[in-house]
mmCIF file with all atom_site columns, C-alpha atoms and ligand atoms in Angstrom:
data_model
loop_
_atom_site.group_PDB
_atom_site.id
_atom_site.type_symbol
_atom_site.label_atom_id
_atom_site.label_alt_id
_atom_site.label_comp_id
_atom_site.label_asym_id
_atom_site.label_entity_id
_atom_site.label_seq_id
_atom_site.pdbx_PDB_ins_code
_atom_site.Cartn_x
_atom_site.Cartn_y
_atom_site.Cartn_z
_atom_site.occupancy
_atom_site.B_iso_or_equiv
_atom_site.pdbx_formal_charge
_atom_site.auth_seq_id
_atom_site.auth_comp_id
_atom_site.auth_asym_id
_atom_site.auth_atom_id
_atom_site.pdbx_PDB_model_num
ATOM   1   C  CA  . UNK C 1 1   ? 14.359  -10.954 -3.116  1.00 43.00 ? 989  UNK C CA  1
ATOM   2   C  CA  . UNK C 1 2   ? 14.911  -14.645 -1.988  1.00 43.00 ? 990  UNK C CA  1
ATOM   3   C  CA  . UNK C 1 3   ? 12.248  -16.481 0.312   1.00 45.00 ? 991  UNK C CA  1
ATOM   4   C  CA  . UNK C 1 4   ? 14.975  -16.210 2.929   1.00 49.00 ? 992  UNK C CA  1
ATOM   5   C  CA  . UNK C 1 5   ? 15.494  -12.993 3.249   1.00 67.00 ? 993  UNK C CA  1
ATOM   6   C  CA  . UNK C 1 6   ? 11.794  -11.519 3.026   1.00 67.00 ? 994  UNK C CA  1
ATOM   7   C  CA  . UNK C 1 7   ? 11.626  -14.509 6.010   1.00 70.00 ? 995  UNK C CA  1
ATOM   8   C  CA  . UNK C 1 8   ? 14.369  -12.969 8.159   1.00 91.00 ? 996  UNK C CA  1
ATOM   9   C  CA  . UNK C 1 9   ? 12.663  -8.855  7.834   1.00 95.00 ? 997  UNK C CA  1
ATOM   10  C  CA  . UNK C 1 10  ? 9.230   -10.977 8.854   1.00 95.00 ? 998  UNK C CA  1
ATOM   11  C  CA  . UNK C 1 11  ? 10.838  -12.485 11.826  1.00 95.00 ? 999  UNK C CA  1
ATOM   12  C  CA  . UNK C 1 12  ? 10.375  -11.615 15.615  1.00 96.00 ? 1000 UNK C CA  1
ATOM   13  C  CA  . UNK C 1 13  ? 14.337  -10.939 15.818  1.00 96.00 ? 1001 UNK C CA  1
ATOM   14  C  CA  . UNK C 1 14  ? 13.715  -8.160  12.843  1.00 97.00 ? 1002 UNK C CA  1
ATOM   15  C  CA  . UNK C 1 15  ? 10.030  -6.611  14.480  1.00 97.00 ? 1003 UNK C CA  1
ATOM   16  C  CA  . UNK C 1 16  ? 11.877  -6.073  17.900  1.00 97.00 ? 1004 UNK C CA  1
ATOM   17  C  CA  . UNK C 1 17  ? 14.855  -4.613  16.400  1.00 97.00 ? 1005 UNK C CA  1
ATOM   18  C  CA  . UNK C 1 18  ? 13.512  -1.696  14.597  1.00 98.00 ? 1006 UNK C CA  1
ATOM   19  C  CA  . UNK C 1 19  ? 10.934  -1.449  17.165  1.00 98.00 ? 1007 UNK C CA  1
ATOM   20  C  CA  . UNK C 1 20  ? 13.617  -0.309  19.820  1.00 98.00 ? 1008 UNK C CA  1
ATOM   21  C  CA  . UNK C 1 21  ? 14.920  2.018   16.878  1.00 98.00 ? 1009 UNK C CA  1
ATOM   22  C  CA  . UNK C 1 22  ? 11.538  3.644   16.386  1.00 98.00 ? 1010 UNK C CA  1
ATOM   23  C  CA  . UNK C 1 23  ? 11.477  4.618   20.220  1.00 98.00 ? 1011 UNK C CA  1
ATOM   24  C  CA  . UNK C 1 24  ? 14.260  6.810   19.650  1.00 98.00 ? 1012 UNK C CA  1
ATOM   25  C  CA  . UNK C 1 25  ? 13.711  7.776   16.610  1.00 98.00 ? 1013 UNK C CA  1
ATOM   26  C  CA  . UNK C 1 26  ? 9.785   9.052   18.101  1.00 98.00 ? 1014 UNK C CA  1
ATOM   27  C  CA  . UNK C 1 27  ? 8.779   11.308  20.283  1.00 97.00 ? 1015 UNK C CA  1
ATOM   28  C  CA  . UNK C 1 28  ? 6.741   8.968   23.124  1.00 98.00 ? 1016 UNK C CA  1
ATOM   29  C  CA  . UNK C 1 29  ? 3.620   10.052  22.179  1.00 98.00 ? 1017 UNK C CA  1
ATOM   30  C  CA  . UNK C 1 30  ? 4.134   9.091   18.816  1.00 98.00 ? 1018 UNK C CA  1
ATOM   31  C  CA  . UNK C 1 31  ? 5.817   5.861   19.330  1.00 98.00 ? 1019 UNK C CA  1
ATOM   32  C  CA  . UNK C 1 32  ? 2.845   4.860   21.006  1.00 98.00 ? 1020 UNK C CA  1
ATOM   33  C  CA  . UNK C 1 33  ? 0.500   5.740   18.541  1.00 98.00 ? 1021 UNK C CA  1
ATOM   34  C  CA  . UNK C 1 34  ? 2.821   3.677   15.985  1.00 98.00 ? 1022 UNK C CA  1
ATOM   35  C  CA  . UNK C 1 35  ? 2.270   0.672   18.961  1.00 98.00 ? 1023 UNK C CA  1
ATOM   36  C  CA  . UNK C 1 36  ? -1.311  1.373   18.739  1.00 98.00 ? 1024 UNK C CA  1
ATOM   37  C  CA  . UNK C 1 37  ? -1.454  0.942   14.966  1.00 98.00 ? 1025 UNK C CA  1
ATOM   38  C  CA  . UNK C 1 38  ? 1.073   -1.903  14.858  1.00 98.00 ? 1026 UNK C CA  1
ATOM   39  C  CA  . UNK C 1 39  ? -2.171  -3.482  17.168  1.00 98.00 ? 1027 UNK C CA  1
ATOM   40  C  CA  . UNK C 1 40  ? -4.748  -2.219  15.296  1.00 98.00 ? 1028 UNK C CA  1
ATOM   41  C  CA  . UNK C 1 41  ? -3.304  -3.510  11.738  1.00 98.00 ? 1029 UNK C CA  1
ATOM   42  C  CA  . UNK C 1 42  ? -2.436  -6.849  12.930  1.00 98.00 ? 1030 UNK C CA  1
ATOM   43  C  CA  . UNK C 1 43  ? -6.041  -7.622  14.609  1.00 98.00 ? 1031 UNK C CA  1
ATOM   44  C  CA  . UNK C 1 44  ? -7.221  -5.927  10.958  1.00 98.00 ? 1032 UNK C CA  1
ATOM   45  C  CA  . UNK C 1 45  ? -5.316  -8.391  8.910   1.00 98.00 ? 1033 UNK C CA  1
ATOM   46  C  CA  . UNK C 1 46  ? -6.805  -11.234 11.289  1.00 98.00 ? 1034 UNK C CA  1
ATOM   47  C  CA  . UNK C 1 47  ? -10.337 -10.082 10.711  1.00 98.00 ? 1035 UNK C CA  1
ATOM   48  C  CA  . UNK C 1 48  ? -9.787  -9.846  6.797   1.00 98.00 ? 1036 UNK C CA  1
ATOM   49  C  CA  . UNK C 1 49  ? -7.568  -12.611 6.552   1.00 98.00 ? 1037 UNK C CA  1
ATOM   50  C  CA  . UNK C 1 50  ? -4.295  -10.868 5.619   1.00 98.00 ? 1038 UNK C CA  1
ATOM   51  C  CA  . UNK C 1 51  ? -0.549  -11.732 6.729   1.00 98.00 ? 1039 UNK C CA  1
ATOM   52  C  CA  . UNK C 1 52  ? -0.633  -10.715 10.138  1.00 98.00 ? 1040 UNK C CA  1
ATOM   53  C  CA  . UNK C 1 53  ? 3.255   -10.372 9.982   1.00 97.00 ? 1041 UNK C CA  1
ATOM   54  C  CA  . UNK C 1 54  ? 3.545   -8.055  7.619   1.00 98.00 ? 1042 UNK C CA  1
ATOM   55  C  CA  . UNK C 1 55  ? 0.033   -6.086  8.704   1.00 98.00 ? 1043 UNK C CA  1
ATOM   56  C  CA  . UNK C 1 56  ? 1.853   -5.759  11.635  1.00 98.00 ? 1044 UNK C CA  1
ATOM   57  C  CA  . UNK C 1 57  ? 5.623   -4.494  10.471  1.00 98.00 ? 1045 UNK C CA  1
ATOM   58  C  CA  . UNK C 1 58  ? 4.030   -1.705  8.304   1.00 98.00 ? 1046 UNK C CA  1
ATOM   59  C  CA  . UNK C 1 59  ? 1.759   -0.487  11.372  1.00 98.00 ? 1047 UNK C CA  1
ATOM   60  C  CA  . UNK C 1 60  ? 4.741   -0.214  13.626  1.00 98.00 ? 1048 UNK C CA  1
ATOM   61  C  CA  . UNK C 1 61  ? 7.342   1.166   10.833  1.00 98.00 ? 1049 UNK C CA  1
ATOM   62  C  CA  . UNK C 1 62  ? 4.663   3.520   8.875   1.00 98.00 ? 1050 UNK C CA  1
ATOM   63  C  CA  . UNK C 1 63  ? 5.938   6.804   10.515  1.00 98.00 ? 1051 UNK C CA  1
ATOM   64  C  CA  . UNK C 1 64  ? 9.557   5.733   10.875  1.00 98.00 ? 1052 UNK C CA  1
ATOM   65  C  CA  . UNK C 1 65  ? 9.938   9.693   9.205   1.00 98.00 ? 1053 UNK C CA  1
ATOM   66  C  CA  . UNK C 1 66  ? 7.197   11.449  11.375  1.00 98.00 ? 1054 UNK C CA  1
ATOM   67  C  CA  . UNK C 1 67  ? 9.975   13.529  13.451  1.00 97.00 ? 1055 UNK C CA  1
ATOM   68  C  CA  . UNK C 1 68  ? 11.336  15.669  10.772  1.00 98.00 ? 1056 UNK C CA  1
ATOM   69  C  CA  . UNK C 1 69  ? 10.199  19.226  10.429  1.00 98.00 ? 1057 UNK C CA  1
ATOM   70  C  CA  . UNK C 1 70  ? 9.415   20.696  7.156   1.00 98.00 ? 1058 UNK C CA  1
ATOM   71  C  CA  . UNK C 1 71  ? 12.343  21.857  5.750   1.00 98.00 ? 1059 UNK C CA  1
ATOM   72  C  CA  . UNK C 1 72  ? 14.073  17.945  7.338   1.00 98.00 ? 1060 UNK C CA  1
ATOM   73  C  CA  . UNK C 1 73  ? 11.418  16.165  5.356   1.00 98.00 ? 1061 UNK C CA  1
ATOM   74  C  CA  . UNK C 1 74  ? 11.953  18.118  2.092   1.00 98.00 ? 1062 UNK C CA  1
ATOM   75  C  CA  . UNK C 1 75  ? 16.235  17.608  2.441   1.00 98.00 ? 1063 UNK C CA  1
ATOM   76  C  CA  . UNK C 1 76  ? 14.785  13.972  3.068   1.00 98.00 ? 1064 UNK C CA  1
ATOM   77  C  CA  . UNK C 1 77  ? 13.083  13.314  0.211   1.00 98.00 ? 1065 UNK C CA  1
ATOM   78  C  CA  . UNK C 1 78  ? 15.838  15.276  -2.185  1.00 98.00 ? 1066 UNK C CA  1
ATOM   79  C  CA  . UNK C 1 79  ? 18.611  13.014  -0.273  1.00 98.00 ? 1067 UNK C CA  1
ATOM   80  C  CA  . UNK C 1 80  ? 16.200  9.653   -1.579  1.00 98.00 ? 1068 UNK C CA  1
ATOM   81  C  CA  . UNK C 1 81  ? 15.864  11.215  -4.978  1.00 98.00 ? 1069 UNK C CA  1
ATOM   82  C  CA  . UNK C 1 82  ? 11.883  10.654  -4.483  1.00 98.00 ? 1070 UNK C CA  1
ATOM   83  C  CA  . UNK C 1 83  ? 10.043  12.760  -7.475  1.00 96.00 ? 1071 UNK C CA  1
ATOM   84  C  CA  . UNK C 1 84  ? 7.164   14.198  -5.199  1.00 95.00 ? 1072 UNK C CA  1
ATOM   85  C  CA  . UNK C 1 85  ? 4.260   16.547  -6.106  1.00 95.00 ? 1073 UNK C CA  1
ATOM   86  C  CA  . UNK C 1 86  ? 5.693   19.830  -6.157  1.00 97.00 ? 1074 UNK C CA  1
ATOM   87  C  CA  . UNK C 1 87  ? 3.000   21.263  -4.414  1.00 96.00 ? 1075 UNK C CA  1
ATOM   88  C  CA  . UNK C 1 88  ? 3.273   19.022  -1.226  1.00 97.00 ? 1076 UNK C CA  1
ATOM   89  C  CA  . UNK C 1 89  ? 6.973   19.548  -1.646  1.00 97.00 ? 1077 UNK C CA  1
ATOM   90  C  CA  . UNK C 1 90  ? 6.031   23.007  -0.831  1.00 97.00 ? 1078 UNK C CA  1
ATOM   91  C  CA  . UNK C 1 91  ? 2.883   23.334  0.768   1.00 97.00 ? 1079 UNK C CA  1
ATOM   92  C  CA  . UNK C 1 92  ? 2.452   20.020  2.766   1.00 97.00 ? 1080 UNK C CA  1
ATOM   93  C  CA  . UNK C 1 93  ? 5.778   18.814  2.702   1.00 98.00 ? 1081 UNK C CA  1
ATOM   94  C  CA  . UNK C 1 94  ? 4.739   16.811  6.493   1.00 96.00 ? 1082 UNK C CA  1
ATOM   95  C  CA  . UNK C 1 95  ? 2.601   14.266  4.069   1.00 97.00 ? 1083 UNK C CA  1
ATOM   96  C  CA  . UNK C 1 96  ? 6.187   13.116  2.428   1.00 98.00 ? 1084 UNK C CA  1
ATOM   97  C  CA  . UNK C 1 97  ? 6.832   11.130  5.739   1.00 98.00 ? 1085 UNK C CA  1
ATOM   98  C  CA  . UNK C 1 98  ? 5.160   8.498   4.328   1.00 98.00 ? 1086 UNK C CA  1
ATOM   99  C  CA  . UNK C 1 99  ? 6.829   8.344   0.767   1.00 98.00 ? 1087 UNK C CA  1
ATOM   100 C  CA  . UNK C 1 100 ? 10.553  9.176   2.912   1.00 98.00 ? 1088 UNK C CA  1
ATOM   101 C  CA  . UNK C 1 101 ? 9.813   6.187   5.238   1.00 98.00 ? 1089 UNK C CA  1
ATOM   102 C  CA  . UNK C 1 102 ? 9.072   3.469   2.516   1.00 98.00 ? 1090 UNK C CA  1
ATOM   103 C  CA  . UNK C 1 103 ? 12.266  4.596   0.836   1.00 98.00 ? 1091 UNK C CA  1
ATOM   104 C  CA  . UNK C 1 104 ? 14.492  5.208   3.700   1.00 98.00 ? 1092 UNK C CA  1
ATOM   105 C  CA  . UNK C 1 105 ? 13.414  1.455   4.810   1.00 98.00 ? 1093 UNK C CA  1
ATOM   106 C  CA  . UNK C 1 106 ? 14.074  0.080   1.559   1.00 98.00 ? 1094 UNK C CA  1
ATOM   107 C  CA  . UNK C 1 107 ? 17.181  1.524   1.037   1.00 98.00 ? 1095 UNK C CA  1
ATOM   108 C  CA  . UNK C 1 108 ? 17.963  0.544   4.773   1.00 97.00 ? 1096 UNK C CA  1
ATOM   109 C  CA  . UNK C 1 109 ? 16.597  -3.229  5.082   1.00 97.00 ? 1097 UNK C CA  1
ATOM   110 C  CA  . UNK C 1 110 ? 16.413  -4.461  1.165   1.00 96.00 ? 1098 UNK C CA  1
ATOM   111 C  CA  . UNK C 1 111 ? 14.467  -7.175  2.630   1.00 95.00 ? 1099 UNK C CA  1
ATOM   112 C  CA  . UNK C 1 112 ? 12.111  -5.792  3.784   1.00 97.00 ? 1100 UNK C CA  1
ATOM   113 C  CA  . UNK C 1 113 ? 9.208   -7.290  1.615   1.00 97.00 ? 1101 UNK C CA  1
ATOM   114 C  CA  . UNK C 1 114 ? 7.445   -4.551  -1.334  1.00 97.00 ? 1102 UNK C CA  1
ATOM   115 C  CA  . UNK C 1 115 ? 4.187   -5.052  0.294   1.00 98.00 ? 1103 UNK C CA  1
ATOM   116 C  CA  . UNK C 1 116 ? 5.002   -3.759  3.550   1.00 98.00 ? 1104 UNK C CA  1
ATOM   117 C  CA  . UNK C 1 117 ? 6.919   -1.064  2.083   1.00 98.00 ? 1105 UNK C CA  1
ATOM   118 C  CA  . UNK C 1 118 ? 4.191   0.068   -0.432  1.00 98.00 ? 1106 UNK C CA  1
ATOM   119 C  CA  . UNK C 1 119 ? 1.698   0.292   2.480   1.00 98.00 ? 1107 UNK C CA  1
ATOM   120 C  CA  . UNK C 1 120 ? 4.424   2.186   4.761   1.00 98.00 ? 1108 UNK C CA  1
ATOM   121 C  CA  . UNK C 1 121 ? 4.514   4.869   1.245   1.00 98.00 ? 1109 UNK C CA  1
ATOM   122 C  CA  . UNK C 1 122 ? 0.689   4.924   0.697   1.00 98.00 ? 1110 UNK C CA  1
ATOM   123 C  CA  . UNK C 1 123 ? -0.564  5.391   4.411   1.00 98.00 ? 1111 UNK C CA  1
ATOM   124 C  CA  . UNK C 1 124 ? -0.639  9.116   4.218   1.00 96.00 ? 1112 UNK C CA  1
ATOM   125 C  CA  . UNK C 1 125 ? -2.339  10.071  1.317   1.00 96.00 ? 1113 UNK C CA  1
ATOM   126 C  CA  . UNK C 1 126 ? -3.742  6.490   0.003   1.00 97.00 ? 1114 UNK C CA  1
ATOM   127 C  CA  . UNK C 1 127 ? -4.049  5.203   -4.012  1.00 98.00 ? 1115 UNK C CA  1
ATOM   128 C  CA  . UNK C 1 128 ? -6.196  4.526   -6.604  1.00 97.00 ? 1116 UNK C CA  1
ATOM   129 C  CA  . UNK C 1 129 ? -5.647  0.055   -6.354  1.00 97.00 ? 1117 UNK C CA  1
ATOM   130 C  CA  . UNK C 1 130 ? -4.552  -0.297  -3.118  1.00 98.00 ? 1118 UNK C CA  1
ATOM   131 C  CA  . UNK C 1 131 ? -4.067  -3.709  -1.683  1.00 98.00 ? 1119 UNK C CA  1
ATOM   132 C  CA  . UNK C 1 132 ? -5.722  -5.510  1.252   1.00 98.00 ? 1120 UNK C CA  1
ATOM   133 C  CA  . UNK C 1 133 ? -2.781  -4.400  3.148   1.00 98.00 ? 1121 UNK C CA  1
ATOM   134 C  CA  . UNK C 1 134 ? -2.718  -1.355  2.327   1.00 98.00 ? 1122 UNK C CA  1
ATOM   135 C  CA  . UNK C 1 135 ? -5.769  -0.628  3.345   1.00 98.00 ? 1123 UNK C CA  1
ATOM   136 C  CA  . UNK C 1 136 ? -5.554  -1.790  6.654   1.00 98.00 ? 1124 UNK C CA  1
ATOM   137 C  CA  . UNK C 1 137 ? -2.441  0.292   7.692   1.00 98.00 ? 1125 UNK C CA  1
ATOM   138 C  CA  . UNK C 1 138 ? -4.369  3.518   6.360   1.00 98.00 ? 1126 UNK C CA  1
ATOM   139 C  CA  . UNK C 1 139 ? -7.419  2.103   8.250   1.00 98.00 ? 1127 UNK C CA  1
ATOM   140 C  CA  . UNK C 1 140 ? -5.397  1.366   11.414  1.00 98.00 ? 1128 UNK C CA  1
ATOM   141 C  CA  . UNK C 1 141 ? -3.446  5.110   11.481  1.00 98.00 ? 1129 UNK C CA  1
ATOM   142 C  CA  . UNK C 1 142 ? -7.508  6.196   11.633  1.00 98.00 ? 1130 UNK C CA  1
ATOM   143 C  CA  . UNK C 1 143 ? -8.755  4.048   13.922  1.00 98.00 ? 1131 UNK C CA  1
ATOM   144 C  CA  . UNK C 1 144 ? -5.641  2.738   16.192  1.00 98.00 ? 1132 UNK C CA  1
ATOM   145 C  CA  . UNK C 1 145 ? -6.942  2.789   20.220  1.00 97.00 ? 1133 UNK C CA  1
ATOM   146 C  CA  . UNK C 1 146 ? -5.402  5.559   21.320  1.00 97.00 ? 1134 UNK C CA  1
ATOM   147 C  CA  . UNK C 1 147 ? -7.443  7.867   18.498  1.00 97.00 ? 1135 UNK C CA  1
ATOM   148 C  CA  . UNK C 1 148 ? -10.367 9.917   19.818  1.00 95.00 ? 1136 UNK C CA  1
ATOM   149 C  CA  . UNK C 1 149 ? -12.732 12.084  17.480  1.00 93.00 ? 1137 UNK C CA  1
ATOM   150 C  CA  . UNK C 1 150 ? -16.578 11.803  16.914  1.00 93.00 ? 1138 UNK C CA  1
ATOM   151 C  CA  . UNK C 1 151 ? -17.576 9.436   14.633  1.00 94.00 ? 1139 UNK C CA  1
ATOM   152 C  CA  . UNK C 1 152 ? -14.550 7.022   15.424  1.00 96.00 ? 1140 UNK C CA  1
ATOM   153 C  CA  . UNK C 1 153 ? -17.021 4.881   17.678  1.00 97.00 ? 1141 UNK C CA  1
ATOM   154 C  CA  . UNK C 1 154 ? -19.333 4.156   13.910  1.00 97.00 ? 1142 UNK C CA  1
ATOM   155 C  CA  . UNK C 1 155 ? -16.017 3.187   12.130  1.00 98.00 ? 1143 UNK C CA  1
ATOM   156 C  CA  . UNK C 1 156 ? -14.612 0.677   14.459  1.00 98.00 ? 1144 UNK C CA  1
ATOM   157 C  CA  . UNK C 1 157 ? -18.066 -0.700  14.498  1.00 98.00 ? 1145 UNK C CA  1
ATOM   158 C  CA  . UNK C 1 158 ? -17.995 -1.184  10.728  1.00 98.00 ? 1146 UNK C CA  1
ATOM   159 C  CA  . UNK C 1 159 ? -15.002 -3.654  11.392  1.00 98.00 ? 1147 UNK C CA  1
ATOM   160 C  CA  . UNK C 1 160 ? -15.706 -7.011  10.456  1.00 98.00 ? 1148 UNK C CA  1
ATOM   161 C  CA  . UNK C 1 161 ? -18.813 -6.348  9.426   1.00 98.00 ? 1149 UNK C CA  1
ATOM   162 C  CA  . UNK C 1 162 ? -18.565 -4.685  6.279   1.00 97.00 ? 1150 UNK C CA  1
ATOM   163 C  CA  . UNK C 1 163 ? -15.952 -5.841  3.232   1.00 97.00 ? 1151 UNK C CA  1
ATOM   164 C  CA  . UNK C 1 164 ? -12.551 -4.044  3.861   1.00 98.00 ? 1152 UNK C CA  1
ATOM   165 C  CA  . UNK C 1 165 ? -12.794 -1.817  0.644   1.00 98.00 ? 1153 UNK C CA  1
ATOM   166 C  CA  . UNK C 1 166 ? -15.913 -0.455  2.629   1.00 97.00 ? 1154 UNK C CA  1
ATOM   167 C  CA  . UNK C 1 167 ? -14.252 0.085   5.794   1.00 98.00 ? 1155 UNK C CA  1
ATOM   168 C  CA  . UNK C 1 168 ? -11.538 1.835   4.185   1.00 98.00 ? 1156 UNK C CA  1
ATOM   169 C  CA  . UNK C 1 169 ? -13.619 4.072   1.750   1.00 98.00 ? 1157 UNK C CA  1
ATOM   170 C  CA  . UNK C 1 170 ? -15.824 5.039   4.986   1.00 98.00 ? 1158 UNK C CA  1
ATOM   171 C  CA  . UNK C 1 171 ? -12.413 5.702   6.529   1.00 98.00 ? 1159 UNK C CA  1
ATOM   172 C  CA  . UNK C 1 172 ? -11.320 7.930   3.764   1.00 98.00 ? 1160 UNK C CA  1
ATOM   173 C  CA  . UNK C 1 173 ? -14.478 9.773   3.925   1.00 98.00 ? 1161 UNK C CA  1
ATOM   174 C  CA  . UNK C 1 174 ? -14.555 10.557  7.007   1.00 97.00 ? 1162 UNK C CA  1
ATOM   175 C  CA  . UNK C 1 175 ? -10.661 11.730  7.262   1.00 96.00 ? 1163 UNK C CA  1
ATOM   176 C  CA  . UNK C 1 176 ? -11.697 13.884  3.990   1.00 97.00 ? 1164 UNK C CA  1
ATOM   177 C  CA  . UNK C 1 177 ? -14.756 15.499  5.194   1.00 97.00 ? 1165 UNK C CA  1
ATOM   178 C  CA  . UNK C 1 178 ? -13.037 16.667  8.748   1.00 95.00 ? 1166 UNK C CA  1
ATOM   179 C  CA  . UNK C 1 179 ? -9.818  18.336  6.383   1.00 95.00 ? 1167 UNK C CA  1
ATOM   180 C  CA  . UNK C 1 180 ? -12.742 19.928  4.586   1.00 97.00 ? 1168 UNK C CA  1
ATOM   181 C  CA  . UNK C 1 181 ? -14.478 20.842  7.694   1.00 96.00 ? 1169 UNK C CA  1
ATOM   182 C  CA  . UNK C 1 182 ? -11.345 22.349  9.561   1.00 96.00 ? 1170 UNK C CA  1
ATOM   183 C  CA  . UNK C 1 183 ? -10.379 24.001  6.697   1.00 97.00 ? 1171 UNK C CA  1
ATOM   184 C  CA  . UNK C 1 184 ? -6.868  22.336  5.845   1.00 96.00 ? 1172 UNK C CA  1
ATOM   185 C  CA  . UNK C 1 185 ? -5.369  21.442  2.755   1.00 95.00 ? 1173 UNK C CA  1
ATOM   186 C  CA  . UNK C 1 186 ? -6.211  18.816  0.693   1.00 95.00 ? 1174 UNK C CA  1
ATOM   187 C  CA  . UNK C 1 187 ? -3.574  16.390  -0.751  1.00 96.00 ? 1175 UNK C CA  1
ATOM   188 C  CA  . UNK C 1 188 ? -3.687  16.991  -4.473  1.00 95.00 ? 1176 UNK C CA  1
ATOM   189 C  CA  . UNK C 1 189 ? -4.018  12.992  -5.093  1.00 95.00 ? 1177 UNK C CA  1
ATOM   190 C  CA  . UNK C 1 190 ? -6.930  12.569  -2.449  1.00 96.00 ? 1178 UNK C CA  1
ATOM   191 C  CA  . UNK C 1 191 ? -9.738  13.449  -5.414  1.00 96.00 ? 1179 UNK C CA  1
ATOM   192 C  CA  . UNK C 1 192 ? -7.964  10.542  -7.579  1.00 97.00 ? 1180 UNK C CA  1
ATOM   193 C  CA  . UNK C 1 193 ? -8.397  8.353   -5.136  1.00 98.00 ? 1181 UNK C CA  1
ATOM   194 C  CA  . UNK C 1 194 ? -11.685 9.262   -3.913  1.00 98.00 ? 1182 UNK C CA  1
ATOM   195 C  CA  . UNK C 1 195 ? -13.346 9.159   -7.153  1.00 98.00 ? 1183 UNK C CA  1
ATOM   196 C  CA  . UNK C 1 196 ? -11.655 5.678   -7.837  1.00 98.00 ? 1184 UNK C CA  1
ATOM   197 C  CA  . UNK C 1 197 ? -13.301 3.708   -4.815  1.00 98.00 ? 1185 UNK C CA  1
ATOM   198 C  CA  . UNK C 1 198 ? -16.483 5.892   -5.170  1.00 97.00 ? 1186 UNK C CA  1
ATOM   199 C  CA  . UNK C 1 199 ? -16.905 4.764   -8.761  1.00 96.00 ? 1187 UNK C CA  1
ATOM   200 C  CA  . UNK C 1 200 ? -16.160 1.007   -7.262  1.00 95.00 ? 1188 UNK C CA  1
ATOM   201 C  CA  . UNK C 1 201 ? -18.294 1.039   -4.404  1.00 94.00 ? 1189 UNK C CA  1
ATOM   202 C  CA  . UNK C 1 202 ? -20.987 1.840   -7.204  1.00 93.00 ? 1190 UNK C CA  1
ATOM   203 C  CA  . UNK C 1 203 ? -20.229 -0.430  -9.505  1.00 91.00 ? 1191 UNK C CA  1
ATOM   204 C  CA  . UNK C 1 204 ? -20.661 -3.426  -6.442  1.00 87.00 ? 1192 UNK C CA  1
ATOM   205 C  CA  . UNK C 1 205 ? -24.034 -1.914  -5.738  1.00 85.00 ? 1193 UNK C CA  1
ATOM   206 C  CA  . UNK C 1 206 ? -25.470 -2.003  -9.622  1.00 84.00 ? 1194 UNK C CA  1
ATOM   207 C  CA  . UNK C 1 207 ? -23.420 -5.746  -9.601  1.00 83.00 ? 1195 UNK C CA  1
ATOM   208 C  CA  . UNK C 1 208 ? -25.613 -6.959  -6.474  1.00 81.00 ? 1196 UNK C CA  1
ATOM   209 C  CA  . UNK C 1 209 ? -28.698 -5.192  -7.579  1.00 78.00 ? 1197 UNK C CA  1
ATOM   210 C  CA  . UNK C 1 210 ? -28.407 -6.961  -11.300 1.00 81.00 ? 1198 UNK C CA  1
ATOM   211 C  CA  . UNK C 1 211 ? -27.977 -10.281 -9.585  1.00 79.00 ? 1199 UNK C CA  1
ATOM   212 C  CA  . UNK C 1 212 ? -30.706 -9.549  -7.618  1.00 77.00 ? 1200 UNK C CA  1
ATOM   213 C  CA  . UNK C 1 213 ? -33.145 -8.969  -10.757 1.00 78.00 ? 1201 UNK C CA  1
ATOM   214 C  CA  . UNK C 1 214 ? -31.701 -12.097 -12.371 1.00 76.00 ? 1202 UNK C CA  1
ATOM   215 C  CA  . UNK C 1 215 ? -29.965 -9.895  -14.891 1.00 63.00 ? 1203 UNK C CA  1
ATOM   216 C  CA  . UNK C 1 216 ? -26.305 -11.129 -14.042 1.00 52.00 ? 1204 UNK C CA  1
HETATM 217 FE FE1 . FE2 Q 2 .   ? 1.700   9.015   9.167   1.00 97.55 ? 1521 FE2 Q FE1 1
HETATM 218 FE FE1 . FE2 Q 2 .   ? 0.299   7.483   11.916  1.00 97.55 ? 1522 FE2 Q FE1 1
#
């Protein structure tokens, strides 16, 4: 992809383009919780010091698929010739809408820069190595203004004062423990990815505590 053209999908002409697209593509209440997020991710990225253009893109695009219905999002990903888990495929197939959208987008604006569409494909069930952005557009989706659910209140304080990884693990938790608590399915990747930043977030605590002791 040429400087150019990852310019032109980061410029104000592109953002307002597929932003009147998403509107119908959305039912209202949705297209204003993608607004919200757009918000939230870009005032993320400023906080943590991450391209607030393309924060700001993959918070307003990342449910570009959210309208289909089950058996939509499953002719979706077949028609993209994704290779999904066949147990979302057939139990959760609603979680594809992330994976459908990054594609679909691709496919649609090959400009579009990788990062942006990486985070669009990773905001519904997260990764093991996800990037800074990433992070915040999975962050954002939790935390966006227009969210309400207890706890929420503890999280958004965490922003900017904790390291991002932090803010998104906490994120993850909490987003884990309420499937657990309601009952709901689990995305088969979720224990991958928990276990991954768990082991992490350890590993930083023995780090400080050696330097601490003089051991580092
Ligand atoms: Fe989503
Ligand atoms: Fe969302």
């Amino acid at each position: 992809m040429s400087t150019c053209d990852a310019h032109d999908a980061l410029s104000d002409t592109f953002f307002k383009a597929r932003k009147a697209e998403l509107e119908g593509r959305l039912k209202p209440a949705r297209f204003s919780h993608a607004l919200g997020v757009m918000h939230a991710a870009q005032e993320l990225a400023r906080t943590y010091g991450v391209d607030e253009r393309m924060a700001r893109l993959a918070g307003l695009l990342h449910d570009w698929d959210k309208n289909y219905d089950d058996e939509g999002i499953r002719q979706r990903a077949e028609e993209l010739g994704l290779v999904v888990n066949p147990y979302v495929f057939q139990d959760m197939p609603r979680l594809l809408h992330g994976p459908t959208a990054a594609a679909a987008l691709a496919r649609e604006f090959p400009s579009l820069p990788r990062e942006v569409v990486q985070a669009i494909d990773r905001h519904t069930a997260g990764a093991p190595n996800m990037t800074d952005l990433d992070m915040i557009v999975y962050v954002a989706d939790a935390l966006e203004p227009g969210r309400d659910y207890p706890g929420i209140q503890a999280l958004r304080e965490l922003v900017g004062r904790v390291p991002l990884e932090e803010l998104f693990l906490k994120t993850f938790q909490h987003v884990l423990l309420n499937l657990v608590e309601r009952c709901k399915n689990i995305h088969p990747q979720t224990l991958e990815v928990w276990n991954f930043y768990v082991d992490r977030a350890r590993e930083r605590v023995s780090a400080t505590k050696c330097k601490k002791e003089g051991k580092a």
